[in-house]
Amino acid sequence: DTGVSQDPRHKITKRGQNVTFRCDPISEHNRLYWYRQTLGQGPEFLTYFQNEAQLEKSRLLSDRFSAERPKGSFSTLEIQRTEQGDSAMYLCASSSGGVVTQYFGPGTRLLVL
Amino acid sequence: DQQVKQNSPSLSVQEGRISILNCDYTNSMFDYFLWYKKYPAEGPTFLISISSIKDKNEDGRFTVFLNKSAKHLSLHIVPSQPGDSAVYFCAASSNDYKLSFGAGTTVTVRA
């Protein structure tokens, strides 16, 4: 079991650019979650997938954000036209359906200049 | 709205002594509670959890206590070790998918 992996670990971009992050969950987990964490705060829920279906999106997820999990395995989170306020740690987690405990990846730290 | 609150941003404890971390919540629908530990530049690591039907759960040096009437839970670490120095997050769930987190408590274990 290799755990949840995320790529890249760090991303620096200029305002207005698009960025895409990837998450590979634990292989037998059918649920995948995205969270965002800013300095001094705990992770905030963004969205989650059960298999390939995106079942809930937080109001934090503006129209510039889109997430996909095309084959129910890995997931991507894209941010279009990045803004400085998007600078944060983006965390991915996975779990088995019906199990509350989520296992987190190392995160992708985004800095928008 | 912050439904999970960790009112102590930091805690310093001597090695070998007990660390007690506190967490309060406002949503009475929460029925499962978890503690995560986070080192810098890493994701949160699951530590221990408790269902609302219990009032105590123990795993090695870690014990979580739940007081539903007070909407309060605590994490006890005994004895504290240098490797326990990290940020600890309390989290809660009212369904089986979305976690609501507190802002975290930074624990420093002094030698």
Short mmCIF file of C-alpha atoms in Angstrom, two decimals:
data_model
loop_
_atom_site.label_atom_id
_atom_site.label_comp_id
_atom_site.label_asym_id
_atom_site.label_seq_id
_atom_site.Cartn_x
_atom_site.Cartn_y
_atom_site.Cartn_z
CA ASP A 1 0.00 0.00 0.00
CA THR A 2 1.73 3.15 -1.22
CA GLY A 3 -0.68 5.64 0.32
CA VAL A 4 -2.18 8.71 -1.32
CA SER A 5 0.18 10.53 -3.67
CA GLN A 6 -0.07 14.02 -5.13
CA ASP A 7 1.77 15.73 -7.93
CA PRO A 8 3.33 18.24 -8.05
CA ARG A 9 4.32 18.89 -4.45
CA HIS A 10 4.94 22.56 -5.16
CA LYS A 11 3.70 24.92 -7.85
CA ILE A 12 4.55 28.56 -8.40
CA THR A 13 2.54 30.36 -11.04
CA LYS A 14 1.70 33.85 -12.16
CA ARG A 15 -1.72 35.32 -11.67
CA GLY A 16 -4.03 34.49 -14.55
CA GLN A 17 -2.38 31.19 -15.44
CA ASN A 18 -4.10 27.81 -15.27
CA VAL A 19 -2.78 25.03 -13.04
CA THR A 20 -3.66 21.34 -12.71
CA PHE A 21 -2.95 19.04 -9.79
CA ARG A 22 -3.12 15.27 -9.73
CA CYS A 23 -4.07 12.89 -6.92
CA ASP A 24 -3.66 9.12 -6.86
CA PRO A 25 -5.68 7.58 -4.02
CA ILE A 26 -5.07 4.35 -2.15
CA SER A 27 -5.89 1.73 -4.74
CA GLU A 28 -8.83 0.02 -3.06
CA HIS A 29 -10.52 3.28 -1.98
CA ASN A 30 -13.55 4.28 -4.02
CA ARG A 31 -13.94 7.73 -2.42
CA LEU A 32 -11.68 10.67 -3.12
CA TYR A 33 -11.77 14.12 -1.53
CA TRP A 34 -10.17 17.49 -2.15
CA TYR A 35 -9.51 19.98 0.64
CA ARG A 36 -7.78 23.34 0.79
CA GLN A 37 -5.70 24.55 3.71
CA THR A 38 -4.51 28.10 4.29
CA LEU A 39 -2.01 29.28 6.87
CA GLY A 40 -3.26 28.95 10.44
CA GLN A 41 -6.41 27.11 9.45
CA GLY A 42 -7.52 23.52 9.24
CA PRO A 43 -8.32 21.85 5.92
CA GLU A 44 -11.58 22.99 4.29
CA PHE A 45 -13.68 20.59 2.23
CA LEU A 46 -13.87 21.37 -1.48
CA THR A 47 -15.41 18.36 -3.20
CA TYR A 48 -15.64 14.58 -3.21
CA PHE A 49 -16.06 11.69 -5.62
CA GLN A 50 -17.50 8.26 -5.20
CA ASN A 51 -15.95 6.27 -8.00
CA GLU A 52 -16.16 8.62 -11.00
CA ALA A 53 -19.20 10.58 -9.78
CA GLN A 54 -18.67 13.99 -8.20
CA LEU A 55 -21.28 14.00 -5.45
CA GLU A 56 -20.80 17.29 -3.65
CA LYS A 57 -19.05 20.60 -4.21
CA SER A 58 -18.45 23.24 -1.55
CA ARG A 59 -19.38 26.83 -2.25
CA LEU A 60 -15.63 27.48 -1.85
CA LEU A 61 -15.25 25.85 -5.25
CA SER A 62 -15.82 28.77 -7.58
CA ASP A 63 -16.48 28.42 -11.32
CA ARG A 64 -12.73 28.69 -11.91
CA PHE A 65 -12.22 25.34 -10.18
CA SER A 66 -12.99 22.01 -11.78
CA ALA A 67 -12.29 18.51 -10.58
CA GLU A 68 -12.52 15.22 -12.42
CA ARG A 69 -12.05 11.56 -11.70
CA PRO A 70 -12.58 10.07 -15.16
CA LYS A 71 -12.13 6.37 -14.48
CA GLY A 72 -12.74 6.29 -10.76
CA SER A 73 -9.04 6.07 -10.05
CA PHE A 74 -6.85 9.20 -10.07
CA SER A 75 -8.32 12.70 -9.90
CA THR A 76 -7.30 16.10 -11.21
CA LEU A 77 -8.10 19.53 -9.80
CA GLU A 78 -7.76 22.42 -12.24
CA ILE A 79 -7.78 26.10 -11.33
CA GLN A 80 -8.30 28.49 -14.23
CA ARG A 81 -7.19 32.14 -14.22
CA THR A 82 -5.45 31.80 -10.87
CA GLU A 83 -5.70 34.61 -8.33
CA GLN A 84 -3.41 35.42 -5.41
CA GLY A 85 -6.14 34.26 -3.04
CA ASP A 86 -5.82 30.76 -4.49
CA SER A 87 -2.43 30.40 -2.80
CA ALA A 88 -2.85 27.51 -0.37
CA MET A 89 -2.07 23.86 0.27
CA TYR A 90 -4.37 21.59 -1.75
CA LEU A 91 -4.88 18.25 -0.04
CA CYS A 92 -6.29 15.06 -1.46
CA ALA A 93 -7.65 12.24 0.68
CA SER A 94 -9.26 8.87 0.05
CA SER A 95 -11.39 6.38 1.92
CA SER A 96 -13.48 3.29 1.46
CA GLY A 97 -17.20 3.90 1.07
CA GLY A 98 -19.03 3.99 4.39
CA VAL A 99 -15.81 4.51 6.36
CA VAL A 100 -15.39 7.95 7.86
CA THR A 101 -11.61 7.87 8.28
CA GLN A 102 -9.88 9.60 5.40
CA TYR A 103 -6.23 9.19 4.52
CA PHE A 104 -4.43 12.24 3.21
CA GLY A 105 -1.70 12.76 0.69
CA PRO A 106 1.25 15.11 1.19
CA GLY A 107 -0.49 18.02 -0.52
CA THR A 108 0.36 20.41 -3.33
CA ARG A 109 1.48 23.83 -2.20
CA LEU A 110 0.39 26.52 -4.66
CA LEU A 111 1.85 30.02 -4.71
CA VAL A 112 0.28 32.54 -7.07
CA LEU A 113 2.46 35.58 -7.72
CA ASP B 1 -19.04 29.24 10.22
CA GLN B 2 -16.50 27.44 12.35
CA GLN B 3 -18.31 24.36 13.65
CA VAL B 4 -15.19 22.81 15.18
CA LYS B 5 -13.02 24.93 17.42
CA GLN B 6 -9.62 24.38 18.94
CA ASN B 7 -9.20 27.37 21.21
CA SER B 8 -5.59 26.73 22.19
CA PRO B 9 -3.29 27.50 19.25
CA SER B 10 -0.27 26.08 21.05
CA LEU B 11 0.78 23.78 23.87
CA SER B 12 4.21 23.21 25.37
CA VAL B 13 4.83 20.11 27.48
CA GLN B 14 7.83 18.44 29.00
CA GLU B 15 8.90 15.06 27.65
CA GLY B 16 7.32 12.24 29.64
CA ARG B 17 4.38 14.34 30.86
CA ILE B 18 0.80 14.28 29.63
CA SER B 19 -0.39 16.43 26.71
CA ILE B 20 -4.07 17.34 26.73
CA LEU B 21 -5.58 18.86 23.60
CA ASN B 22 -9.12 20.18 23.59
CA CYS B 23 -11.76 20.58 20.93
CA ASP B 24 -15.30 21.99 21.01
CA TYR B 25 -18.02 21.65 18.40
CA THR B 26 -21.34 23.33 17.77
CA ASN B 27 -23.12 20.98 15.37
CA SER B 28 -25.17 18.43 17.32
CA MET B 29 -25.45 16.32 14.17
CA PHE B 30 -21.76 15.38 14.31
CA ASP B 31 -21.55 11.67 15.08
CA TYR B 32 -17.91 10.80 14.44
CA PHE B 33 -14.78 12.55 15.58
CA LEU B 34 -11.15 12.17 14.56
CA TRP B 35 -7.74 13.50 15.48
CA TYR B 36 -5.04 14.05 12.89
CA LYS B 37 -1.38 14.94 13.34
CA LYS B 38 0.52 17.05 10.85
CA TYR B 39 4.22 17.66 10.39
CA PRO B 40 5.42 20.62 8.28
CA ALA B 41 5.28 20.01 4.52
CA GLU B 42 3.30 16.79 4.98
CA GLY B 43 -0.37 15.92 4.84
CA PRO B 44 -2.40 15.16 7.97
CA THR B 45 -1.92 11.68 9.40
CA PHE B 46 -4.84 9.90 11.05
CA LEU B 47 -4.27 9.25 14.76
CA ILE B 48 -7.42 8.09 16.49
CA SER B 49 -11.20 8.40 16.22
CA ILE B 50 -14.34 7.97 18.27
CA SER B 51 -17.98 7.38 17.46
CA SER B 52 -20.66 9.37 19.26
CA ILE B 53 -21.97 6.17 20.85
CA LYS B 54 -18.77 5.93 22.91
CA ASP B 55 -17.19 8.25 25.44
CA LYS B 56 -13.63 6.96 25.33
CA ASN B 57 -11.30 5.30 22.87
CA GLU B 58 -7.73 4.31 23.56
CA ASP B 59 -4.87 3.36 21.25
CA GLY B 60 -1.47 3.01 22.85
CA ARG B 61 -0.33 6.37 24.19
CA PHE B 62 -3.36 8.14 22.71
CA THR B 63 -6.80 8.37 24.33
CA VAL B 64 -9.74 10.39 23.07
CA PHE B 65 -12.58 11.37 25.39
CA LEU B 66 -15.98 12.55 24.18
CA ASN B 67 -18.49 14.53 26.25
CA LYS B 68 -21.56 14.85 24.06
CA SER B 69 -23.57 16.94 26.48
CA ALA B 70 -20.79 19.53 26.55
CA LYS B 71 -20.01 19.10 22.85
CA HIS B 72 -16.39 18.66 23.83
CA LEU B 73 -13.67 16.17 23.10
CA SER B 74 -10.09 15.89 24.20
CA LEU B 75 -6.97 13.99 23.18
CA HIS B 76 -4.56 12.76 25.84
CA ILE B 77 -1.02 11.76 24.94
CA VAL B 78 0.82 9.89 27.68
CA PRO B 79 3.77 9.98 27.92
CA SER B 80 4.64 12.78 25.53
CA GLN B 81 7.68 12.18 23.32
CA PRO B 82 9.78 14.56 21.20
CA GLY B 83 8.35 12.99 18.03
CA ASP B 84 4.90 14.14 19.13
CA SER B 85 5.84 17.75 18.34
CA ALA B 86 3.46 18.60 15.49
CA VAL B 87 0.16 20.32 14.73
CA TYR B 88 -2.90 18.38 15.88
CA PHE B 89 -6.26 18.81 14.18
CA CYS B 90 -9.63 17.82 15.53
CA ALA B 91 -12.19 16.85 12.87
CA ALA B 92 -15.85 15.89 12.91
CA SER B 93 -18.37 14.37 10.54
CA SER B 94 -22.18 14.31 10.40
CA ASN B 95 -22.26 12.02 7.38
CA ASP B 96 -19.67 9.64 6.10
CA TYR B 97 -17.86 11.86 3.66
CA LYS B 98 -17.25 15.46 4.71
CA LEU B 99 -14.86 16.32 7.54
CA SER B 100 -14.99 19.67 9.32
CA PHE B 101 -11.67 20.61 10.90
CA GLY B 102 -10.57 22.87 13.72
CA ALA B 103 -7.73 25.34 13.22
CA GLY B 104 -5.21 23.10 14.95
CA THR B 105 -3.04 23.12 18.08
CA THR B 106 0.75 23.19 17.79
CA VAL B 107 2.33 20.88 20.35
CA THR B 108 5.95 21.31 21.37
CA VAL B 109 7.50 18.62 23.53
CA ARG B 110 10.50 19.92 25.49
CA ALA B 111 13.37 17.61 26.39
#
